[in-house]
Coordinates of C-alpha atoms in Angstrom, one line a residue:
L1 CA -39.7 -20.4 83.0
A2 CA -38.1 -19.6 79.5
L3 CA -37.8 -16.5 77.7
R4 CA -39.6 -16.6 74.7
I5 CA -41.1 -13.2 73.4
L6 CA -38.7 -9.8 74.3
W7 CA -40.5 -7.2 72.9
V8 CA -39.6 -3.4 72.9
N9 CA -41.2 -1.0 70.8
N10 CA -41.1 2.9 70.6
S11 CA -38.9 3.4 74.0
T12 CA -36.8 6.3 73.0
V13 CA -35.4 6.6 76.9
L14 CA -33.8 3.4 76.3
T15 CA -30.1 3.9 75.5
G16 CA -26.9 1.9 75.5
A17 CA -26.0 -1.5 74.0
L18 CA -28.1 -4.2 73.0
P19 CA -28.7 -6.7 76.1
D20 CA -26.7 -10.1 75.7
L21 CA -29.0 -12.4 74.6
S22 CA -26.5 -15.5 74.5
L23 CA -28.0 -17.6 77.5
N24 CA -31.6 -17.6 76.4
T25 CA -32.1 -20.4 74.1
Q26 CA -36.1 -20.7 73.8
L27 CA -36.2 -17.2 72.1
Q28 CA -38.9 -17.2 69.2
R29 CA -39.4 -13.4 68.7
V30 CA -37.0 -10.8 69.5
R31 CA -38.1 -7.2 68.5
F32 CA -36.5 -3.5 69.6
S33 CA -37.5 -1.0 67.6
G34 CA -37.7 2.8 67.6
T35 CA -35.4 2.7 70.7
R36 CA -31.8 4.6 71.1
L37 CA -30.1 1.6 71.4
S38 CA -26.7 1.7 69.6
G39 CA -23.6 0.0 69.2
Q40 CA -23.5 -3.3 67.7
I41 CA -26.0 -6.2 66.7
S42 CA -24.8 -9.7 67.4
I43 CA -26.0 -12.3 65.2
N44 CA -23.4 -15.0 67.2
Q45 CA -25.3 -13.8 70.5
L46 CA -28.6 -15.3 68.9
A47 CA -27.2 -18.5 68.1
S48 CA -28.3 -20.0 70.9
S49 CA -32.0 -19.5 70.0
S50 CA -31.3 -20.7 66.3
E51 CA -33.6 -23.9 66.4
K52 CA -36.3 -21.7 67.9
L53 CA -35.9 -17.9 66.6
Q54 CA -39.0 -17.3 63.8
Y55 CA -39.0 -13.4 64.1
L56 CA -36.2 -10.9 64.2
Y57 CA -37.3 -7.5 64.5
I58 CA -34.3 -5.0 65.0
F59 CA -35.0 -1.7 63.2
N60 CA -35.2 2.1 63.5
N61 CA -32.6 2.2 66.3
S62 CA -29.2 3.7 66.5
F63 CA -27.2 1.0 66.3
N64 CA -24.0 1.3 63.7
A65 CA -22.1 -2.1 63.6
I66 CA -23.4 -5.7 63.2
D67 CA -20.9 -8.6 63.6
N68 CA -22.1 -10.8 60.7
L69 CA -25.4 -11.6 58.2
F70 CA -25.8 -15.0 59.4
T71 CA -22.2 -16.1 57.9
N72 CA -21.7 -19.2 60.1
E73 CA -22.9 -22.5 58.3
K74 CA -22.8 -24.2 61.9
Q75 CA -25.6 -21.9 63.4
I76 CA -28.5 -23.2 61.8
F77 CA -31.3 -20.7 62.1
E78 CA -34.0 -23.5 60.9
T79 CA -36.9 -21.8 61.9
L80 CA -36.3 -18.0 60.9
F81 CA -39.1 -16.4 58.8
V82 CA -38.5 -12.9 59.1
V83 CA -35.8 -10.7 59.5
L84 CA -36.2 -6.7 59.8
L85 CA -32.9 -4.8 60.2
Q86 CA -33.8 -1.3 58.7
G87 CA -33.0 2.0 59.4
N88 CA -30.3 1.5 61.8
G89 CA -27.7 3.1 60.2
I90 CA -25.4 0.2 60.3
I91 CA -22.4 0.4 58.5
K92 CA -20.8 -3.4 57.2
T93 CA -19.4 -4.2 53.8
I94 CA -20.8 -7.8 52.6
N95 CA -19.0 -10.3 51.2
S96 CA -21.7 -12.8 49.3
D97 CA -20.1 -16.1 49.8
Q98 CA -20.1 -15.2 53.6
S99 CA -23.8 -14.1 53.8
I100 CA -27.0 -16.0 54.4
K101 CA -26.2 -19.1 55.6
G102 CA -28.2 -21.5 57.8
C103 CA -31.9 -19.5 56.9
P104 CA -33.7 -22.1 54.9
L105 CA -37.4 -21.0 55.9
L106 CA -36.2 -17.5 55.2
K107 CA -39.4 -15.3 53.8
T108 CA -38.7 -11.7 54.5
F109 CA -35.2 -9.8 54.1
N110 CA -34.9 -6.0 55.1
I111 CA -32.2 -4.0 55.5
N112 CA -33.5 -0.9 54.0
N113 CA -31.6 2.4 55.1
N114 CA -28.5 1.5 56.6
T115 CA -24.9 1.6 54.6
F116 CA -24.3 -1.9 53.5
S117 CA -21.8 -1.8 50.9
G118 CA -19.9 -4.7 48.9
D119 CA -21.9 -7.4 47.3
V120 CA -25.5 -8.2 47.5
P121 CA -26.1 -10.7 50.1
N122 CA -26.4 -14.2 48.5
F123 CA -30.0 -15.9 49.2
S124 CA -29.1 -18.8 47.2
G125 CA -29.6 -20.9 50.7
S126 CA -33.3 -19.5 51.3
P127 CA -35.5 -21.0 48.7
N128 CA -38.4 -19.6 50.2
L129 CA -37.6 -15.8 50.0
Q130 CA -40.6 -13.9 48.9
Q131 CA -39.5 -10.1 50.0
C132 CA -35.9 -8.9 49.7
L133 CA -35.7 -5.2 50.7
L134 CA -31.9 -3.7 50.5
A135 CA -32.9 -0.1 49.4
N136 CA -30.7 3.0 50.3
N137 CA -27.6 1.1 50.7
N138 CA -24.1 1.3 49.0
F139 CA -24.2 -2.1 47.2
A140 CA -21.3 -2.1 44.1
S141 CA -21.6 -5.8 43.3
Y142 CA -23.5 -8.7 42.5
D143 CA -22.5 -12.4 42.4
A144 CA -24.4 -14.4 39.9
G145 CA -26.8 -17.1 41.8
S146 CA -27.2 -14.9 44.6
L147 CA -31.0 -14.5 43.7
A148 CA -31.5 -17.0 40.6
S149 CA -33.1 -20.0 42.7
N150 CA -35.6 -18.2 45.0
L151 CA -38.6 -19.0 42.7
Q152 CA -41.2 -17.4 45.5
L153 CA -39.5 -14.5 45.0
N154 CA -42.3 -11.8 44.6
T155 CA -40.5 -8.0 45.8
L156 CA -36.8 -6.9 45.1
D157 CA -36.2 -3.6 46.2
I158 CA -32.6 -2.4 45.5
S159 CA -32.8 1.1 44.8
N160 CA -30.6 3.6 45.3
S161 CA -27.4 1.9 45.5
N162 CA -24.2 2.0 43.6
L163 CA -24.7 -1.3 41.7
S164 CA -22.0 -1.2 38.8
V165 CA -23.2 -1.8 35.4
S166 CA -21.9 -5.4 35.4
A167 CA -23.3 -6.1 38.5
G168 CA -26.9 -5.0 37.3
Q169 CA -26.3 -7.1 33.9
A170 CA -25.6 -10.2 36.2
L171 CA -29.1 -9.2 38.4
L172 CA -31.2 -8.9 35.7
T173 CA -30.1 -12.1 34.1
D174 CA -30.6 -14.3 37.3
L175 CA -33.9 -12.4 37.5
Y176 CA -35.1 -13.3 33.9
F177 CA -34.3 -17.0 34.4
N178 CA -35.8 -17.1 38.1
Y179 CA -38.9 -15.6 36.5
I180 CA -39.0 -18.0 33.6
S181 CA -38.5 -21.0 35.9
A182 CA -41.6 -19.9 37.8
K183 CA -43.7 -17.4 36.1
R184 CA -45.8 -15.7 38.7
S185 CA -48.1 -12.3 38.5
G186 CA -47.5 -9.4 40.9
V187 CA -43.6 -9.3 40.8
Y188 CA -42.0 -6.0 42.1
I189 CA -38.4 -5.1 41.2
D190 CA -36.9 -1.7 41.6
I191 CA -33.3 -1.3 40.8
S192 CA -34.3 2.9 40.3
G193 CA -31.4 5.1 41.7
N194 CA -28.2 2.9 40.6
G195 CA -26.7 5.9 39.1
N196 CA -24.4 3.8 37.0
I197 CA -27.4 1.3 35.6
T198 CA -29.1 3.3 32.3
L199 CA -30.8 1.6 29.7
Q200 CA -28.2 2.3 27.3
S201 CA -25.4 0.9 29.4
L202 CA -27.7 -2.5 29.6
V203 CA -28.7 -3.0 26.5
G204 CA -26.2 -0.4 24.0
N205 CA -28.0 0.5 20.8
N206 CA -29.9 -2.7 20.2
S207 CA -33.3 -1.5 19.6
S208 CA -35.5 -4.4 19.9
L209 CA -34.1 -5.2 23.4
Q210 CA -35.1 -1.3 24.4
R211 CA -38.3 -1.8 23.4
S212 CA -38.7 -5.2 25.3
L213 CA -37.8 -3.5 28.2

């Protein structure tokens, strides 16, 4: 028999490090939520289940580190649909071109309420992405193209971060052409709480652009 579902929810008596999952090759669903587990989340340990893993829920714990955000192109998580890592307090600097590799079916990605910094992750290799939740972190930069081709995107929340003016301009340009390429209703975008980004900083004194926004 092979372990396929590992589900730990609201167990505040559970402390220590995340168990070593590297010997489990058939994992489909992993959930650790509402625990006092701490230390590092290891994506590398989950690579042994990369052909099977569909749902990764590790949220609202006490982790403060993660080894990577799916940076290894040789580790193809070919069935991974949902990644929930919010509310852990993870401290990590992200390099755009070294993030979110090998997740072609990813639909939901949530890292709200951590301390990620550096670049917004690059989702160009995840064309099926629908929900992208990055709020309450410390992202400063955005590489053009990171969200340009995600034509199913309906929710993007990158509020309360530290995006620069140039990052905001590049992001909004990508989102504009994204929408033009596949017009759809119900799209929600939140970039509020990024102190560097204001209407004035984005469009200057161009009154026609101001009215369009």
